[in-house]
Backbone as ProteinMPNN parsed JSONL, in Angstrom:
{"seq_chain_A": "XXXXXXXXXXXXXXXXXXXXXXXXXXXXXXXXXXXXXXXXXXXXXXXXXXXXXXXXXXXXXXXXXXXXXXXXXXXXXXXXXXXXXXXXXXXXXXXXXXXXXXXXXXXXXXXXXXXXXXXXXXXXXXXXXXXXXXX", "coords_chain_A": {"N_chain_A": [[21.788, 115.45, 138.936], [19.653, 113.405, 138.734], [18.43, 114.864, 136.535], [20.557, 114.976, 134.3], [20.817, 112.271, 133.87], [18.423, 111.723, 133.008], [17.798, 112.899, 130.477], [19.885, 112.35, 129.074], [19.191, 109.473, 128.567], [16.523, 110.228, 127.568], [17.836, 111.366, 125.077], [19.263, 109.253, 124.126], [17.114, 107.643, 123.448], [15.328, 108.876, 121.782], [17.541, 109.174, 119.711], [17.885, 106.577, 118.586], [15.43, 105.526, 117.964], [15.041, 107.352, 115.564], [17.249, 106.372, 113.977], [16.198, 104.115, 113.578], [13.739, 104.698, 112.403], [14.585, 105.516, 110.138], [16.023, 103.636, 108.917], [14.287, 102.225, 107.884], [12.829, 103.769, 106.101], [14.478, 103.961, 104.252], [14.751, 101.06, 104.076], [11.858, 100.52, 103.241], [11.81, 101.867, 100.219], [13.806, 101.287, 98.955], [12.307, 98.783, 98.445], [10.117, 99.983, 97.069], [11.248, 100.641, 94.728], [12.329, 98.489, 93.772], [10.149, 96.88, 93.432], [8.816, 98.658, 91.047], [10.864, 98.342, 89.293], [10.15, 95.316, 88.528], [7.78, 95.406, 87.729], [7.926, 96.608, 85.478], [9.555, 95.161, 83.998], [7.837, 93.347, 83.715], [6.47, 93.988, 82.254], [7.228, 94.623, 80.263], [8.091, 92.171, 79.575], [6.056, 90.983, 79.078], [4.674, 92.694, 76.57], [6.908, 91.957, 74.57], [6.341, 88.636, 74.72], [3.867, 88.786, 72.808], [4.253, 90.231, 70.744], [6.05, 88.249, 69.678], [4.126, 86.041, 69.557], [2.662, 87.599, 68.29], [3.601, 87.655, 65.79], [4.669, 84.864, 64.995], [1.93, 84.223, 64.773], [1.223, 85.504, 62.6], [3.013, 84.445, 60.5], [2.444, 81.749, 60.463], [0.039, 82.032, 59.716], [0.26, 83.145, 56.947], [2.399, 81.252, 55.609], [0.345, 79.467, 56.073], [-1.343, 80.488, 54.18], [-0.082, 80.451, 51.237], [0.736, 77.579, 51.192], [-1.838, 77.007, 50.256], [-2.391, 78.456, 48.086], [-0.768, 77.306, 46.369], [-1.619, 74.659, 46.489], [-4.509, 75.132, 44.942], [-3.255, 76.138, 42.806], [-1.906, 73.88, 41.54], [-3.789, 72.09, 41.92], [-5.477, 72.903, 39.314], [-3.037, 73.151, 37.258], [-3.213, 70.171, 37.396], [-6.114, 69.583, 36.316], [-6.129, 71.18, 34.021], [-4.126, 69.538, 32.578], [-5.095, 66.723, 32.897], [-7.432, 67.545, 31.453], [-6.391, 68.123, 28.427], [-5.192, 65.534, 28.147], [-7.176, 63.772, 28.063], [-8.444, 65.064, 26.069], [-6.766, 64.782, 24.113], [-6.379, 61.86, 23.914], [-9.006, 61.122, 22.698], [-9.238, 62.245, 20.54], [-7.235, 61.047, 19.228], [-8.457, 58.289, 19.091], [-10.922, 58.688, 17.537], [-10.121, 59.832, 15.362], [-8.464, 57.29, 15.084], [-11.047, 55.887, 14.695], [-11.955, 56.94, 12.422], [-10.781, 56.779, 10.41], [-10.464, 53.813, 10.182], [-13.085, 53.143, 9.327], [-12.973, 54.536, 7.166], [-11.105, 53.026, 5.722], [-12.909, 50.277, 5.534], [-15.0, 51.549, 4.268], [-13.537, 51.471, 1.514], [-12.459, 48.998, 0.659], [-15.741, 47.89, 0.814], [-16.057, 49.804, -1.442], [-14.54, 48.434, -3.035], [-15.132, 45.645, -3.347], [-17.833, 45.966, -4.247], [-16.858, 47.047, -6.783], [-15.258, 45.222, -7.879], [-16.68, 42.754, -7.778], [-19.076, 43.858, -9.745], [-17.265, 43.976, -11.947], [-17.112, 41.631, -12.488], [-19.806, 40.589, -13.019], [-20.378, 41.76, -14.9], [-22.303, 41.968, -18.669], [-20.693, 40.635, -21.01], [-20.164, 43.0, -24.099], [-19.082, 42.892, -27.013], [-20.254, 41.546, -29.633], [-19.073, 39.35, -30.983], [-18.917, 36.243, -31.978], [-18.288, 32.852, -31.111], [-17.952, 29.964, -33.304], [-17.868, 26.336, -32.777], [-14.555, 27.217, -32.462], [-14.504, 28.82, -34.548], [-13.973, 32.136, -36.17], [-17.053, 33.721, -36.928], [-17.649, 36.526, -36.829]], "CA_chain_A": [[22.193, 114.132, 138.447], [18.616, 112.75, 137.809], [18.225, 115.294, 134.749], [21.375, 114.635, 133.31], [20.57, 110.916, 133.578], [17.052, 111.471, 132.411], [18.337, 113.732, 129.287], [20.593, 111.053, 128.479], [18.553, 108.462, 128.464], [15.86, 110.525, 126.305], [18.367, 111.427, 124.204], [19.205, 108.285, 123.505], [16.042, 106.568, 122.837], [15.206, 109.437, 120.365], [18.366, 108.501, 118.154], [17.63, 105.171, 118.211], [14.09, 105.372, 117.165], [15.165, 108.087, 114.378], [17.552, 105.832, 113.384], [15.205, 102.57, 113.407], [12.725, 104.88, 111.207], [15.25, 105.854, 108.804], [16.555, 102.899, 108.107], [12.832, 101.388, 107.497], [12.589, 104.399, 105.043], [15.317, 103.498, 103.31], [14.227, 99.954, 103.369], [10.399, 100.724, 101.907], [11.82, 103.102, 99.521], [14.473, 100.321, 98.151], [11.204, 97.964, 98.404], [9.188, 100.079, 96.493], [12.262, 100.698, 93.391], [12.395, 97.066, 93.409], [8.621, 96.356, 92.736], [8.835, 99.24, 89.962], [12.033, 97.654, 88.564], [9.881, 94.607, 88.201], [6.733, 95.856, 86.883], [9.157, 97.299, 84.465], [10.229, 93.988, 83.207], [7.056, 92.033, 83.659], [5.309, 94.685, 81.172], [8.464, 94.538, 78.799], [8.422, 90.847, 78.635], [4.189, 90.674, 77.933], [5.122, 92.94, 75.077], [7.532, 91.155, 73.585], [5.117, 87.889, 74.254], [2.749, 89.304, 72.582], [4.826, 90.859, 69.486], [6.482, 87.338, 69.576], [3.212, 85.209, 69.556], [1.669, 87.888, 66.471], [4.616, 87.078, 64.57], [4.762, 83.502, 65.059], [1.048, 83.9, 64.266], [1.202, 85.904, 61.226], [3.956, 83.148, 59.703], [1.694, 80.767, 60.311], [-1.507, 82.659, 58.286], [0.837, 83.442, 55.698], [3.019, 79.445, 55.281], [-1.089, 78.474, 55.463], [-1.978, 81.431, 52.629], [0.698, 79.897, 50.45], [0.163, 76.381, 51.082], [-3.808, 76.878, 49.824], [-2.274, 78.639, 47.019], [0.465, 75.875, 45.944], [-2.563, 73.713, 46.077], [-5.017, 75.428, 44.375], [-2.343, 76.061, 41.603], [-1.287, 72.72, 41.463], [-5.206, 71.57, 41.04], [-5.603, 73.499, 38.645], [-2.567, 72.521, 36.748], [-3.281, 68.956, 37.146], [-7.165, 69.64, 35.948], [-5.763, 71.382, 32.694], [-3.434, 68.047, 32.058], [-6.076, 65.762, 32.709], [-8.261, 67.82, 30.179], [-5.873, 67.784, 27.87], [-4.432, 64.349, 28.215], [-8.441, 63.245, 27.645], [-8.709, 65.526, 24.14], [-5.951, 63.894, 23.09], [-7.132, 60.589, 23.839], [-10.268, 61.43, 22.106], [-8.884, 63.237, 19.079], [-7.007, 60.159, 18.606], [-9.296, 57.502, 18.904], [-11.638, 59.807, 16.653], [-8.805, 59.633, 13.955], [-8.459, 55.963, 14.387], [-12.395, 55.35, 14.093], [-12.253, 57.858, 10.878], [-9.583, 56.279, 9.449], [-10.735, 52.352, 9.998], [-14.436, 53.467, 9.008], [-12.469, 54.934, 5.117], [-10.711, 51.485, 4.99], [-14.312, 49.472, 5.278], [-15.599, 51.819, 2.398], [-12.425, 51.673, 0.277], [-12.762, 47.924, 1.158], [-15.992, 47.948, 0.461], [-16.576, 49.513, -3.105], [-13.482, 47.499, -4.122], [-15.388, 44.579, -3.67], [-18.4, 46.127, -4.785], [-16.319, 47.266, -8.207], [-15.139, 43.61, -8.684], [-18.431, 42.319, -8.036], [-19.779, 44.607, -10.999], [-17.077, 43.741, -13.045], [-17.658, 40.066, -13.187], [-21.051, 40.564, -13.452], [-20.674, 43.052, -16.31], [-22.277, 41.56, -19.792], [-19.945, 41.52, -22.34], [-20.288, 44.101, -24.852], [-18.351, 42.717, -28.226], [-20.784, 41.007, -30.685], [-18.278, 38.234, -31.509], [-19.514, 34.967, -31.86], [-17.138, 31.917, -31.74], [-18.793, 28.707, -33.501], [-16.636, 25.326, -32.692], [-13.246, 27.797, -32.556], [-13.888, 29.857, -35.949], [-14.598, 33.578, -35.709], [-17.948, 34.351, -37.742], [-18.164, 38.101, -36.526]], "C_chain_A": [[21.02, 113.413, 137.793], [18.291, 113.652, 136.306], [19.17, 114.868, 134.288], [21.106, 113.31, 132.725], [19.187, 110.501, 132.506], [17.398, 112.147, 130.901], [18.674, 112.511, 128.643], [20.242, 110.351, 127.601], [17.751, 108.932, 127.411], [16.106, 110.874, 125.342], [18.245, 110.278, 123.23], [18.087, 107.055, 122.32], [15.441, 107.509, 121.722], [15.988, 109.273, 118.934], [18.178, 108.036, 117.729], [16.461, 104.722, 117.53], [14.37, 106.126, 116.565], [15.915, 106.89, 113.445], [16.819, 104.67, 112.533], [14.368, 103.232, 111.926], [13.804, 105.452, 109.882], [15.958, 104.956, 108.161], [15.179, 101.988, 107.714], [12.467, 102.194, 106.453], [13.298, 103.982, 104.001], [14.995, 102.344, 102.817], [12.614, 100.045, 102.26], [11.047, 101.748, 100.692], [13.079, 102.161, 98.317], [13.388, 99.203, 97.733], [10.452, 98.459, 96.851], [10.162, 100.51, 94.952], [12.194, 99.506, 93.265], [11.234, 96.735, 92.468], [8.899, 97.181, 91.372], [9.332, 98.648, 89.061], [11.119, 96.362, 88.156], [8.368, 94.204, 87.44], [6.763, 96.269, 85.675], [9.423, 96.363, 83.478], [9.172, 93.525, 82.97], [6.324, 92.792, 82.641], [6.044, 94.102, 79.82], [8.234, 92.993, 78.543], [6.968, 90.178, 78.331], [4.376, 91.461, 77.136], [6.107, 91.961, 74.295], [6.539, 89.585, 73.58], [4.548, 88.032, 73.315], [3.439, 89.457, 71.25], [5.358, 89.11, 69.091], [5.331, 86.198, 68.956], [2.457, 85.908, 68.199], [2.574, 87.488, 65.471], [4.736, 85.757, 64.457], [2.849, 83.11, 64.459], [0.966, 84.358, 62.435], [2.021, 85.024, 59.878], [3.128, 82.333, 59.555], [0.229, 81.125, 58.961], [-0.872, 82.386, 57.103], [1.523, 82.235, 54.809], [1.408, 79.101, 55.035], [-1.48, 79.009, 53.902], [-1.263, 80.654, 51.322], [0.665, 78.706, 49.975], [-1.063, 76.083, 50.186], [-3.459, 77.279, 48.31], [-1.732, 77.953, 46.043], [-0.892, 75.204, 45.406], [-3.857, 74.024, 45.67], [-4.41, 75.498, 42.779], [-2.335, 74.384, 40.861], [-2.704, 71.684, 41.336], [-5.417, 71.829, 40.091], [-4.534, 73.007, 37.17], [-2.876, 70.941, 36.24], [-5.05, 68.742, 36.139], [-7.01, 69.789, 34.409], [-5.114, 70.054, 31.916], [-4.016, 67.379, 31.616], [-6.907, 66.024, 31.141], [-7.431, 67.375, 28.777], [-5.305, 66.679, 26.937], [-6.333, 63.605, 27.41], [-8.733, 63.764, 26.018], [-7.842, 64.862, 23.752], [-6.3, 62.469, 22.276], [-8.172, 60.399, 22.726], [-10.233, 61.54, 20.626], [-8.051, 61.983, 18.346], [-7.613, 58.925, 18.363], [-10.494, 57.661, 17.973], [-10.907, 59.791, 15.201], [-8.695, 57.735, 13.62], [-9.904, 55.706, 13.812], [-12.423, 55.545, 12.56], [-11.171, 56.769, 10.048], [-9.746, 54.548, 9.194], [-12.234, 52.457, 8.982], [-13.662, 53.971, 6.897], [-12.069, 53.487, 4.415], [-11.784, 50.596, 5.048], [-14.927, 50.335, 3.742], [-14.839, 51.568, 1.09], [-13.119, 50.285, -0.12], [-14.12, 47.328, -0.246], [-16.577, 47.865, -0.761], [-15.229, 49.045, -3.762], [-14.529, 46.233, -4.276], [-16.73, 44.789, -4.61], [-17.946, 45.971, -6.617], [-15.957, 45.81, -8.988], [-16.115, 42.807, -9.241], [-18.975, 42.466, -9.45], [-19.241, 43.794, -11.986], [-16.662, 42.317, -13.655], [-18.608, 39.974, -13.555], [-21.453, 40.89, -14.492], [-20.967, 41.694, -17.821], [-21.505, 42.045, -20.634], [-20.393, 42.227, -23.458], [-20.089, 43.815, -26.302], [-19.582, 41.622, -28.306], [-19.944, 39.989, -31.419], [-18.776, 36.923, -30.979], [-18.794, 33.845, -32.087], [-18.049, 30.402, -31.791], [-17.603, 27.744, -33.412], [-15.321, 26.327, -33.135], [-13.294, 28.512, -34.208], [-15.28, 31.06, -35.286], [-15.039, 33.89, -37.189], [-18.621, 35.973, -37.718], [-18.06, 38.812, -38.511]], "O_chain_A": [[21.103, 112.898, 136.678], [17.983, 113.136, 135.231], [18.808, 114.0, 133.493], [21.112, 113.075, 131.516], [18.967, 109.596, 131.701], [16.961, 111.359, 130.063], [17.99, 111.817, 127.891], [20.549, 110.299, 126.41], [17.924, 108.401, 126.314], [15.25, 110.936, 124.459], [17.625, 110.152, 122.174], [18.143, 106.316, 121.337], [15.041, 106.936, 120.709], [15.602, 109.236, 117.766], [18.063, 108.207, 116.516], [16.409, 103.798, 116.718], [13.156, 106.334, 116.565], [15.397, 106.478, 112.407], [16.841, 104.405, 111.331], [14.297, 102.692, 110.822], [13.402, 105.709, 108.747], [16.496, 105.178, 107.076], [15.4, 100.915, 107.151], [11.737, 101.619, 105.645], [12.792, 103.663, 102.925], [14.872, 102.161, 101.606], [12.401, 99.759, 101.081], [10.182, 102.568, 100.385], [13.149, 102.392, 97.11], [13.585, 98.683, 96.635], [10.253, 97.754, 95.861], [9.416, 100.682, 93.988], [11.825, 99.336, 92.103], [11.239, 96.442, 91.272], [9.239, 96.449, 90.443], [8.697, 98.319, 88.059], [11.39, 96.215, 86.964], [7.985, 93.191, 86.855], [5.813, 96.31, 84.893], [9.519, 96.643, 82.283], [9.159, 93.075, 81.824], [5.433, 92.142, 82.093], [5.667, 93.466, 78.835], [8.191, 92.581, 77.384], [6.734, 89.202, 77.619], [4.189, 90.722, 76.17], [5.707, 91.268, 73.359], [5.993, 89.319, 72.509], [4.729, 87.038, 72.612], [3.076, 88.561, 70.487], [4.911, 88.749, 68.002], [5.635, 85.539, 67.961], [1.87, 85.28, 67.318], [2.226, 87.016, 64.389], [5.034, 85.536, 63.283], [2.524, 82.061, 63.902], [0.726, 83.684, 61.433], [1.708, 84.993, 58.688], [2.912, 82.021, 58.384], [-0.217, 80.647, 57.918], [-1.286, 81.557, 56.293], [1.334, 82.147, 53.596], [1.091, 78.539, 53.987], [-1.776, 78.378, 52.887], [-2.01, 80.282, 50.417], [0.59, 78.456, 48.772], [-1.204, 75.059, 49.517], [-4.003, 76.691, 47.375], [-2.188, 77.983, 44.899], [-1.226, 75.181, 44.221], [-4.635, 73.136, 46.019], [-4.971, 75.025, 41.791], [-2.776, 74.029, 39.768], [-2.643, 70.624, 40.713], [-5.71, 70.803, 39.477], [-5.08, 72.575, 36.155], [-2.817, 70.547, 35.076], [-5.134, 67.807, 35.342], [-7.476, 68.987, 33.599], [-5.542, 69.634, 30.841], [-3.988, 67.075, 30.424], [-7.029, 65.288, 30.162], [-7.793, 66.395, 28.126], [-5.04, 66.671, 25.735], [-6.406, 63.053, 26.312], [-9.113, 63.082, 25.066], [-8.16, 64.143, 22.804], [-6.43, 62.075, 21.117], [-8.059, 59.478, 21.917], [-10.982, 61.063, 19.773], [-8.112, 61.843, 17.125], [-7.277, 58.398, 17.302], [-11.057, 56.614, 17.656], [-11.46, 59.73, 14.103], [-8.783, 57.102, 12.568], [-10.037, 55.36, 12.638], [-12.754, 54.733, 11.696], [-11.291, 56.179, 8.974], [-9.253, 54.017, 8.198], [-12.312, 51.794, 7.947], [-14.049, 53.602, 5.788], [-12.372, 52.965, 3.342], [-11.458, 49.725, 4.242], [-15.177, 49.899, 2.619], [-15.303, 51.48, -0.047], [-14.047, 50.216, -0.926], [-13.976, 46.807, -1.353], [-17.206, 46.946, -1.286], [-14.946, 49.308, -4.93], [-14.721, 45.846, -5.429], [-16.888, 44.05, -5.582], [-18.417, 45.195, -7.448], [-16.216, 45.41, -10.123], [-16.391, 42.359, -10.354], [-19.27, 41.53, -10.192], [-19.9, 43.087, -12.747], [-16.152, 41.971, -14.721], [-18.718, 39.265, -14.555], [-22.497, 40.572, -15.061], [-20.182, 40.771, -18.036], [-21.391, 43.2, -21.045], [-21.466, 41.712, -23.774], [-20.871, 44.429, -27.028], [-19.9, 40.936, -27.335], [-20.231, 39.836, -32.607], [-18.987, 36.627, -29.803], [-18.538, 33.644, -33.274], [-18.616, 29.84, -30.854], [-16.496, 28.086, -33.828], [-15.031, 26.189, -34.323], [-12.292, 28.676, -34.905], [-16.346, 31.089, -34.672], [-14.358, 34.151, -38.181], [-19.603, 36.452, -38.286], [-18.365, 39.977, -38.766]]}, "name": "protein", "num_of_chains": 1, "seq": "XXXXXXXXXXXXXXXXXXXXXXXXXXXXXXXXXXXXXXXXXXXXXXXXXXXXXXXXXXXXXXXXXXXXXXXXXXXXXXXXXXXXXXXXXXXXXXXXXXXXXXXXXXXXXXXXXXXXXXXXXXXXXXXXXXXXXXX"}
């Protein structure tokens, strides 16, 4: 009777601690798929970060590259205008000078020419005594 009892009994407590460790295997072994599973993700979603943040950077370089270029252009344009807009200016004020500066000479030897030709001695040898012509 005491072996059977003692059997028993050591039966028992061997199940029970097989069992205990096999369900603690099972648990570390679901533990350690878990962690994987989430090492898994936490890599996947610092890649995409990462791919996310160069692309969001590279937009940015590239909207700046563009920007610099717009406004380099667009100096450039406005520089040519300006030039432009100034020869004009120039070319016409240059035309008026020329052109006021011809009307002072015209001007000028008109008055000069008048001048002369009051001044001019007459020429004809006709001599008028009290209103009779002795030529």
């Amino acid at each position: 009777a005491l072996h059977v009892a003692t059997t028993s009994a050591l039966d028992s407590a061997t199940t029970s601690a097989l069992a205990s460790t096999t369900d603690s295997h099972a648990a570390s072994t679901a533990y350690a798929a878990a962690t994987t599973a989430g090492n898994v993700a936490t890599t996947t979603s610092n890649a995409l970060n990462a791919a996310t943040t160069s692309a969001a950077l590279h937009a940015a370089v590239s909207s700046l590259s563009n920007h610099n270029a717009i406004i380099t252009t667009s100096n450039a344009l406005h520089a040519t205008t300006t030039s432009a807009a100034y020869n004009f200016a120039s070319s016409t004020t240059s035309a008026a000078a020329t052109a006021a500066a011809a009307d002072a000479t015209t001007s000028t030897n008109h008055a000069m020419t008048t001048s002369a030709s009051q001044k001019a001695v007459p020429t004809s040898s006709t001599t008028i005594y009290g209103g009779l012509d002795f030529s």
